[in-house]
Amino acid sequence: MTNNSEDNNSNNSNNSNNKKITVVGHIALDYIFNVEELPKPNTSVQIPTAKKYYGGAACNVAVGVAKLGVNSEIISCVGTDMKSSGYSNYLKNFGIITSGVFHSEEEETPKAWIFTDKNHNQMTFFLWGAAKHYSEIAVPAFDGNIVHLATGDAKYNVKCAEYLDNLKKDENNKNNNILISFDPGQDLPQYTKEDMIKMIDCVDFMFMNHYEYERVLNLIDKDLKYLTNKIPVLVITYGKDGSIIYSKNNKIDIPAYPTNAIDPTGAGDSYRAGFLTAYLKGNDLYNCGRVASCMASFVVEKVGCQTNLPTWDELLERLNSF
């Protein structure tokens, strides 16, 4: 970053101590496997010993935000094994606010079995489990600065987005300046065309990888110009080829940070955590993208979405050496 940006970071870092990002969506237990190639139908493939990791796209973002020093909250649905897995205490130790987490007494915490081939193509099998209870929980009275709607229940995300959008229109509500962030992720097939258009109409930030971007355009039968006219900040990631930020007719190219990538799982979630945290710390969009890219570079160096998350100081040290 430039000296001016570093000064901005310093000046805004203390201010960000009182700010909060709330993340809505999955808490999950991940089982991650690296394989030579993804299995074809009616075949089998050998895998290494199974190892459990803490994950879930929403919780990956929430933990990433907390690690970077900003107040973090998670709204989610978990099951009977949340405490026995150690995940509850893990989140408590990070200081993440979990009062909005629904605990099912019947279902397991959602689980993901993630297979990655040598070209970093992935296939995921997801156990919905306690996530079926989203229909039973009310939309919370959000406070804070940003609400990030991650992978989870599409209908619940639409409810949250519409509620927050209505807050913006209420001049008498003290929380009418909350920004809405959205990442459809691998739950994109849950969204109908009507759902997706509603989300696009409401959000301030939207994050997608390039595969999801193409699927969204096909789903809503629109083009890039439609998205950029509707969404103040649109971010599309391209893996090792970096990312592009579209805002107010501006196109900002962000390079991928060079690193020794071991496993790509969770890179996108860490990108979002880094971007939104940098935004709250007062960075412009270009530096938000650089912070996000650098954040992702840490995560891909080890297996597990939360295994190698940096602190803000660690991130800046690497970023300023690039």
Short mmCIF file of N, CA, C and O in Angstrom, two decimals, residues 114-198:
data_model
loop_
_atom_site.label_atom_id
_atom_site.label_comp_id
_atom_site.label_asym_id
_atom_site.label_seq_id
_atom_site.Cartn_x
_atom_site.Cartn_y
_atom_site.Cartn_z
N ILE A 114 -15.42 -32.26 0.82
CA ILE A 114 -14.90 -31.46 -0.29
C ILE A 114 -13.73 -32.19 -0.95
O ILE A 114 -12.74 -32.52 -0.28
N PHE A 115 -13.84 -32.44 -2.25
CA PHE A 115 -12.80 -33.13 -2.99
C PHE A 115 -12.18 -32.16 -4.00
O PHE A 115 -12.90 -31.51 -4.76
N THR A 116 -10.86 -32.08 -3.99
CA THR A 116 -10.13 -31.16 -4.87
C THR A 116 -9.11 -31.94 -5.69
O THR A 116 -8.31 -32.69 -5.13
N ASP A 117 -9.14 -31.76 -7.02
CA ASP A 117 -8.17 -32.46 -7.84
C ASP A 117 -6.89 -31.63 -8.01
O ASP A 117 -6.78 -30.51 -7.50
N LYS A 118 -5.93 -32.16 -8.75
CA LYS A 118 -4.62 -31.51 -8.85
C LYS A 118 -4.68 -30.19 -9.62
O LYS A 118 -3.76 -29.37 -9.55
N ASN A 119 -5.80 -29.95 -10.35
CA ASN A 119 -5.98 -28.68 -11.07
C ASN A 119 -6.86 -27.71 -10.28
O ASN A 119 -7.29 -26.69 -10.80
N HIS A 120 -7.12 -28.04 -9.02
CA HIS A 120 -7.92 -27.23 -8.11
C HIS A 120 -9.39 -27.15 -8.51
O HIS A 120 -10.11 -26.24 -8.10
N ASN A 121 -9.86 -28.12 -9.31
CA ASN A 121 -11.29 -28.28 -9.51
C ASN A 121 -11.86 -28.95 -8.27
O ASN A 121 -11.19 -29.80 -7.66
N GLN A 122 -13.10 -28.59 -7.92
CA GLN A 122 -13.66 -29.12 -6.69
C GLN A 122 -15.04 -29.73 -6.90
O GLN A 122 -15.79 -29.34 -7.79
N MET A 123 -15.35 -30.69 -6.04
CA MET A 123 -16.67 -31.29 -5.95
C MET A 123 -17.03 -31.38 -4.47
O MET A 123 -16.22 -31.84 -3.66
N THR A 124 -18.22 -30.92 -4.11
CA THR A 124 -18.61 -30.88 -2.70
C THR A 124 -19.93 -31.60 -2.49
O THR A 124 -20.88 -31.43 -3.27
N PHE A 125 -19.99 -32.41 -1.44
CA PHE A 125 -21.22 -33.04 -0.99
C PHE A 125 -21.57 -32.42 0.37
O PHE A 125 -20.73 -32.41 1.27
N PHE A 126 -22.79 -31.90 0.48
CA PHE A 126 -23.14 -31.12 1.66
C PHE A 126 -24.33 -31.73 2.39
O PHE A 126 -25.38 -31.97 1.77
N LEU A 127 -24.16 -31.98 3.69
CA LEU A 127 -25.25 -32.44 4.55
C LEU A 127 -25.95 -31.22 5.12
O LEU A 127 -25.36 -30.44 5.87
N TRP A 128 -27.21 -31.02 4.76
CA TRP A 128 -27.97 -29.83 5.18
C TRP A 128 -28.20 -29.82 6.69
O TRP A 128 -28.03 -28.80 7.35
N GLY A 129 -28.59 -30.96 7.25
CA GLY A 129 -28.72 -31.09 8.70
C GLY A 129 -29.57 -30.00 9.33
O GLY A 129 -30.69 -29.73 8.91
N ALA A 130 -29.02 -29.34 10.35
CA ALA A 130 -29.76 -28.33 11.11
C ALA A 130 -30.14 -27.12 10.29
O ALA A 130 -30.98 -26.32 10.71
N ALA A 131 -29.55 -26.97 9.11
CA ALA A 131 -29.85 -25.80 8.28
C ALA A 131 -31.31 -25.78 7.82
O ALA A 131 -31.80 -24.74 7.37
N LYS A 132 -32.00 -26.89 7.96
CA LYS A 132 -33.41 -26.90 7.56
C LYS A 132 -34.26 -26.00 8.47
O LYS A 132 -35.40 -25.68 8.14
N HIS A 133 -33.69 -25.57 9.60
CA HIS A 133 -34.45 -24.76 10.56
C HIS A 133 -34.43 -23.26 10.26
O HIS A 133 -35.02 -22.49 11.02
N TYR A 134 -33.76 -22.84 9.19
CA TYR A 134 -33.77 -21.40 8.86
C TYR A 134 -35.19 -20.86 8.74
O TYR A 134 -35.46 -19.71 9.08
N SER A 135 -36.10 -21.70 8.24
CA SER A 135 -37.49 -21.25 8.05
C SER A 135 -38.17 -20.94 9.38
O SER A 135 -39.21 -20.27 9.40
N GLU A 136 -37.57 -21.41 10.48
CA GLU A 136 -38.19 -21.21 11.80
C GLU A 136 -37.64 -20.01 12.56
O GLU A 136 -38.19 -19.63 13.59
N ILE A 137 -36.54 -19.43 12.08
CA ILE A 137 -35.95 -18.35 12.86
C ILE A 137 -36.30 -16.99 12.23
O ILE A 137 -36.35 -16.84 11.01
N ALA A 138 -36.54 -16.04 13.11
CA ALA A 138 -36.93 -14.70 12.66
C ALA A 138 -35.71 -13.94 12.16
O ALA A 138 -34.57 -14.21 12.57
N VAL A 139 -35.95 -12.99 11.30
CA VAL A 139 -34.88 -12.09 10.87
C VAL A 139 -34.50 -11.22 12.07
O VAL A 139 -35.36 -10.61 12.70
N PRO A 140 -33.23 -11.19 12.46
CA PRO A 140 -32.83 -10.43 13.65
C PRO A 140 -32.91 -8.93 13.42
O PRO A 140 -32.93 -8.45 12.29
N ALA A 141 -32.95 -8.19 14.53
CA ALA A 141 -32.89 -6.73 14.46
C ALA A 141 -31.42 -6.35 14.30
O ALA A 141 -30.71 -6.09 15.28
N PHE A 142 -30.94 -6.36 13.07
CA PHE A 142 -29.52 -6.15 12.80
C PHE A 142 -29.05 -4.79 13.32
O PHE A 142 -29.76 -3.80 13.25
N ASP A 143 -27.81 -4.79 13.82
CA ASP A 143 -27.12 -3.54 14.10
C ASP A 143 -25.72 -3.67 13.48
O ASP A 143 -25.45 -4.59 12.74
N GLY A 144 -24.85 -2.77 13.77
CA GLY A 144 -23.51 -2.85 13.22
C GLY A 144 -23.40 -2.10 11.91
O GLY A 144 -24.16 -1.17 11.64
N ASN A 145 -22.46 -2.51 11.07
CA ASN A 145 -22.12 -1.74 9.88
C ASN A 145 -22.34 -2.48 8.57
O ASN A 145 -22.76 -1.88 7.59
N ILE A 146 -22.02 -3.76 8.54
CA ILE A 146 -22.21 -4.57 7.33
C ILE A 146 -22.86 -5.88 7.71
O ILE A 146 -22.48 -6.52 8.70
N VAL A 147 -23.84 -6.31 6.93
CA VAL A 147 -24.40 -7.66 7.02
C VAL A 147 -24.01 -8.40 5.75
O VAL A 147 -24.35 -7.95 4.64
N HIS A 148 -23.27 -9.48 5.90
CA HIS A 148 -22.83 -10.29 4.76
C HIS A 148 -23.69 -11.54 4.69
O HIS A 148 -23.68 -12.37 5.61
N LEU A 149 -24.44 -11.69 3.60
CA LEU A 149 -25.31 -12.83 3.39
C LEU A 149 -24.55 -13.86 2.56
O LEU A 149 -24.33 -13.67 1.36
N ALA A 150 -24.14 -14.93 3.23
CA ALA A 150 -23.28 -15.94 2.61
C ALA A 150 -24.11 -17.16 2.23
O ALA A 150 -25.34 -17.14 2.25
N THR A 151 -23.44 -18.26 1.88
CA THR A 151 -24.17 -19.49 1.56
C THR A 151 -24.97 -19.92 2.77
O THR A 151 -24.50 -19.91 3.90
N GLY A 152 -26.19 -20.31 2.51
CA GLY A 152 -27.12 -20.68 3.57
C GLY A 152 -28.47 -20.97 2.93
O GLY A 152 -28.54 -21.58 1.87
N ASP A 153 -29.54 -20.51 3.55
CA ASP A 153 -30.88 -20.70 3.02
C ASP A 153 -31.25 -19.50 2.15
O ASP A 153 -31.29 -18.37 2.62
N ALA A 154 -31.54 -19.75 0.88
CA ALA A 154 -31.80 -18.66 -0.06
C ALA A 154 -32.99 -17.81 0.37
O ALA A 154 -32.93 -16.57 0.33
N LYS A 155 -34.08 -18.45 0.76
CA LYS A 155 -35.27 -17.70 1.15
C LYS A 155 -35.01 -16.84 2.37
O LYS A 155 -35.51 -15.71 2.49
N TYR A 156 -34.22 -17.36 3.31
CA TYR A 156 -33.88 -16.59 4.50
C TYR A 156 -33.01 -15.39 4.13
O TYR A 156 -33.19 -14.28 4.66
N ASN A 157 -32.06 -15.59 3.23
CA ASN A 157 -31.22 -14.48 2.77
C ASN A 157 -32.05 -13.39 2.10
O ASN A 157 -31.80 -12.20 2.30
N VAL A 158 -33.04 -13.79 1.30
CA VAL A 158 -33.92 -12.81 0.66
C VAL A 158 -34.68 -12.02 1.71
O VAL A 158 -34.80 -10.78 1.62
N LYS A 159 -35.19 -12.71 2.74
CA LYS A 159 -35.89 -12.03 3.82
C LYS A 159 -35.00 -11.00 4.52
O LYS A 159 -35.40 -9.88 4.79
N CYS A 160 -33.77 -11.41 4.80
CA CYS A 160 -32.82 -10.51 5.46
C CYS A 160 -32.52 -9.31 4.59
O CYS A 160 -32.48 -8.16 5.06
N ALA A 161 -32.29 -9.55 3.29
CA ALA A 161 -31.96 -8.46 2.37
C ALA A 161 -33.10 -7.47 2.26
O ALA A 161 -32.89 -6.24 2.29
N GLU A 162 -34.32 -7.98 2.14
CA GLU A 162 -35.47 -7.08 2.02
C GLU A 162 -35.69 -6.30 3.31
O GLU A 162 -36.04 -5.10 3.26
N TYR A 163 -35.51 -6.95 4.45
CA TYR A 163 -35.64 -6.26 5.74
C TYR A 163 -34.63 -5.12 5.84
O TYR A 163 -34.98 -3.99 6.21
N LEU A 164 -33.38 -5.40 5.51
CA LEU A 164 -32.33 -4.39 5.59
C LEU A 164 -32.55 -3.28 4.58
O LEU A 164 -32.29 -2.10 4.86
N ASP A 165 -33.05 -3.63 3.40
CA ASP A 165 -33.32 -2.62 2.39
C ASP A 165 -34.43 -1.67 2.85
O ASP A 165 -34.36 -0.46 2.61
N ASN A 166 -35.42 -2.23 3.53
CA ASN A 166 -36.49 -1.38 4.08
C ASN A 166 -35.96 -0.47 5.18
O ASN A 166 -36.44 0.66 5.33
N LEU A 167 -34.99 -0.96 5.97
CA LEU A 167 -34.37 -0.11 6.99
C LEU A 167 -33.73 1.11 6.36
O LEU A 167 -33.81 2.22 6.89
N LYS A 168 -33.07 0.90 5.22
CA LYS A 168 -32.40 2.01 4.54
C LYS A 168 -33.37 3.12 4.16
O LYS A 168 -33.00 4.29 4.11
N LYS A 169 -34.60 2.72 3.87
CA LYS A 169 -35.60 3.68 3.42
C LYS A 169 -36.31 4.38 4.58
O LYS A 169 -37.09 5.31 4.36
N ASP A 170 -36.05 3.92 5.81
CA ASP A 170 -36.68 4.49 7.00
C ASP A 170 -35.74 5.51 7.63
O ASP A 170 -34.81 5.16 8.34
N GLU A 171 -35.98 6.76 7.37
CA GLU A 171 -35.10 7.82 7.86
C GLU A 171 -35.10 7.94 9.38
O GLU A 171 -34.17 8.51 9.96
N ASN A 172 -36.10 7.39 10.03
CA ASN A 172 -36.20 7.48 11.48
C ASN A 172 -35.51 6.33 12.21
O ASN A 172 -35.46 6.32 13.44
N ASN A 173 -35.03 5.36 11.44
CA ASN A 173 -34.37 4.20 12.07
C ASN A 173 -32.88 4.45 12.17
O ASN A 173 -32.22 4.76 11.17
N LYS A 174 -32.33 4.31 13.36
CA LYS A 174 -30.91 4.60 13.58
C LYS A 174 -29.99 3.61 12.88
O LYS A 174 -28.80 3.86 12.73
N ASN A 175 -30.53 2.46 12.46
CA ASN A 175 -29.72 1.44 11.79
C ASN A 175 -29.91 1.45 10.27
O ASN A 175 -29.68 0.45 9.61
N ASN A 176 -30.35 2.57 9.72
CA ASN A 176 -30.68 2.60 8.29
C ASN A 176 -29.46 2.76 7.39
O ASN A 176 -29.61 2.91 6.18
N ASN A 177 -28.27 2.76 7.98
CA ASN A 177 -27.06 2.89 7.15
C ASN A 177 -26.26 1.59 7.08
O ASN A 177 -25.10 1.58 6.70
N ILE A 178 -26.88 0.47 7.45
CA ILE A 178 -26.19 -0.82 7.37
C ILE A 178 -26.02 -1.21 5.91
O ILE A 178 -26.96 -1.17 5.11
N LEU A 179 -24.80 -1.60 5.53
CA LEU A 179 -24.51 -2.04 4.17
C LEU A 179 -24.79 -3.53 4.03
O LEU A 179 -24.56 -4.31 4.96
N ILE A 180 -25.28 -3.93 2.87
CA ILE A 180 -25.65 -5.32 2.62
C ILE A 180 -24.66 -5.93 1.63
O ILE A 180 -24.45 -5.40 0.54
N SER A 181 -24.06 -7.05 2.02
CA SER A 181 -23.12 -7.78 1.18
C SER A 181 -23.69 -9.16 0.88
O SER A 181 -24.35 -9.76 1.73
N PHE A 182 -23.44 -9.68 -0.31
CA PHE A 182 -24.06 -10.94 -0.74
C PHE A 182 -23.08 -11.80 -1.52
O PHE A 182 -22.37 -11.32 -2.40
N ASP A 183 -23.07 -13.08 -1.17
CA ASP A 183 -22.25 -14.08 -1.87
C ASP A 183 -23.10 -15.34 -2.04
O ASP A 183 -23.28 -16.09 -1.09
N PRO A 184 -23.66 -15.59 -3.22
CA PRO A 184 -24.51 -16.77 -3.40
C PRO A 184 -23.75 -18.08 -3.29
O PRO A 184 -24.29 -19.10 -2.86
N GLY A 185 -22.48 -18.08 -3.69
CA GLY A 185 -21.63 -19.26 -3.54
C GLY A 185 -22.22 -20.50 -4.17
O GLY A 185 -22.95 -20.45 -5.17
N GLN A 186 -21.92 -21.63 -3.56
CA GLN A 186 -22.35 -22.91 -4.12
C GLN A 186 -23.83 -23.19 -3.89
O GLN A 186 -24.36 -24.18 -4.40
N ASP A 187 -24.51 -22.32 -3.13
CA ASP A 187 -25.95 -22.46 -2.95
C ASP A 187 -26.74 -21.72 -4.03
O ASP A 187 -27.96 -21.58 -3.93
N LEU A 188 -26.06 -21.26 -5.06
CA LEU A 188 -26.70 -20.54 -6.14
C LEU A 188 -27.91 -21.28 -6.73
O LEU A 188 -28.92 -20.64 -7.05
N PRO A 189 -27.88 -22.63 -6.87
CA PRO A 189 -29.05 -23.31 -7.44
C PRO A 189 -30.33 -23.14 -6.61
O PRO A 189 -31.43 -23.40 -7.12
N GLN A 190 -30.21 -22.73 -5.35
CA GLN A 190 -31.40 -22.52 -4.53
C GLN A 190 -32.19 -21.28 -4.96
O GLN A 190 -33.38 -21.16 -4.66
N TYR A 191 -31.54 -20.34 -5.63
CA TYR A 191 -32.17 -19.07 -5.94
C TYR A 191 -32.96 -19.14 -7.23
O TYR A 191 -32.45 -19.57 -8.27
N THR A 192 -34.23 -18.74 -7.16
CA THR A 192 -35.01 -18.58 -8.38
C THR A 192 -34.61 -17.28 -9.06
O THR A 192 -33.90 -16.45 -8.48
N LYS A 193 -35.05 -17.09 -10.28
CA LYS A 193 -34.78 -15.83 -10.98
C LYS A 193 -35.33 -14.65 -10.18
O LYS A 193 -34.67 -13.62 -10.02
N GLU A 194 -36.53 -14.81 -9.63
CA GLU A 194 -37.15 -13.75 -8.84
C GLU A 194 -36.34 -13.45 -7.58
O GLU A 194 -36.12 -12.29 -7.23
N ASP A 195 -35.89 -14.52 -6.91
CA ASP A 195 -35.05 -14.34 -5.71
C ASP A 195 -33.79 -13.55 -6.03
O ASP A 195 -33.42 -12.62 -5.31
N MET A 196 -33.11 -13.94 -7.11
CA MET A 196 -31.83 -13.32 -7.43
C MET A 196 -32.01 -11.85 -7.80
O MET A 196 -31.20 -10.99 -7.39
N ILE A 197 -33.06 -11.53 -8.53
CA ILE A 197 -33.31 -10.13 -8.89
C ILE A 197 -33.61 -9.31 -7.64
O ILE A 197 -33.16 -8.16 -7.51
N LYS A 198 -34.32 -9.89 -6.68
CA LYS A 198 -34.58 -9.20 -5.41
C LYS A 198 -33.28 -8.91 -4.69
O LYS A 198 -33.07 -7.81 -4.16
#
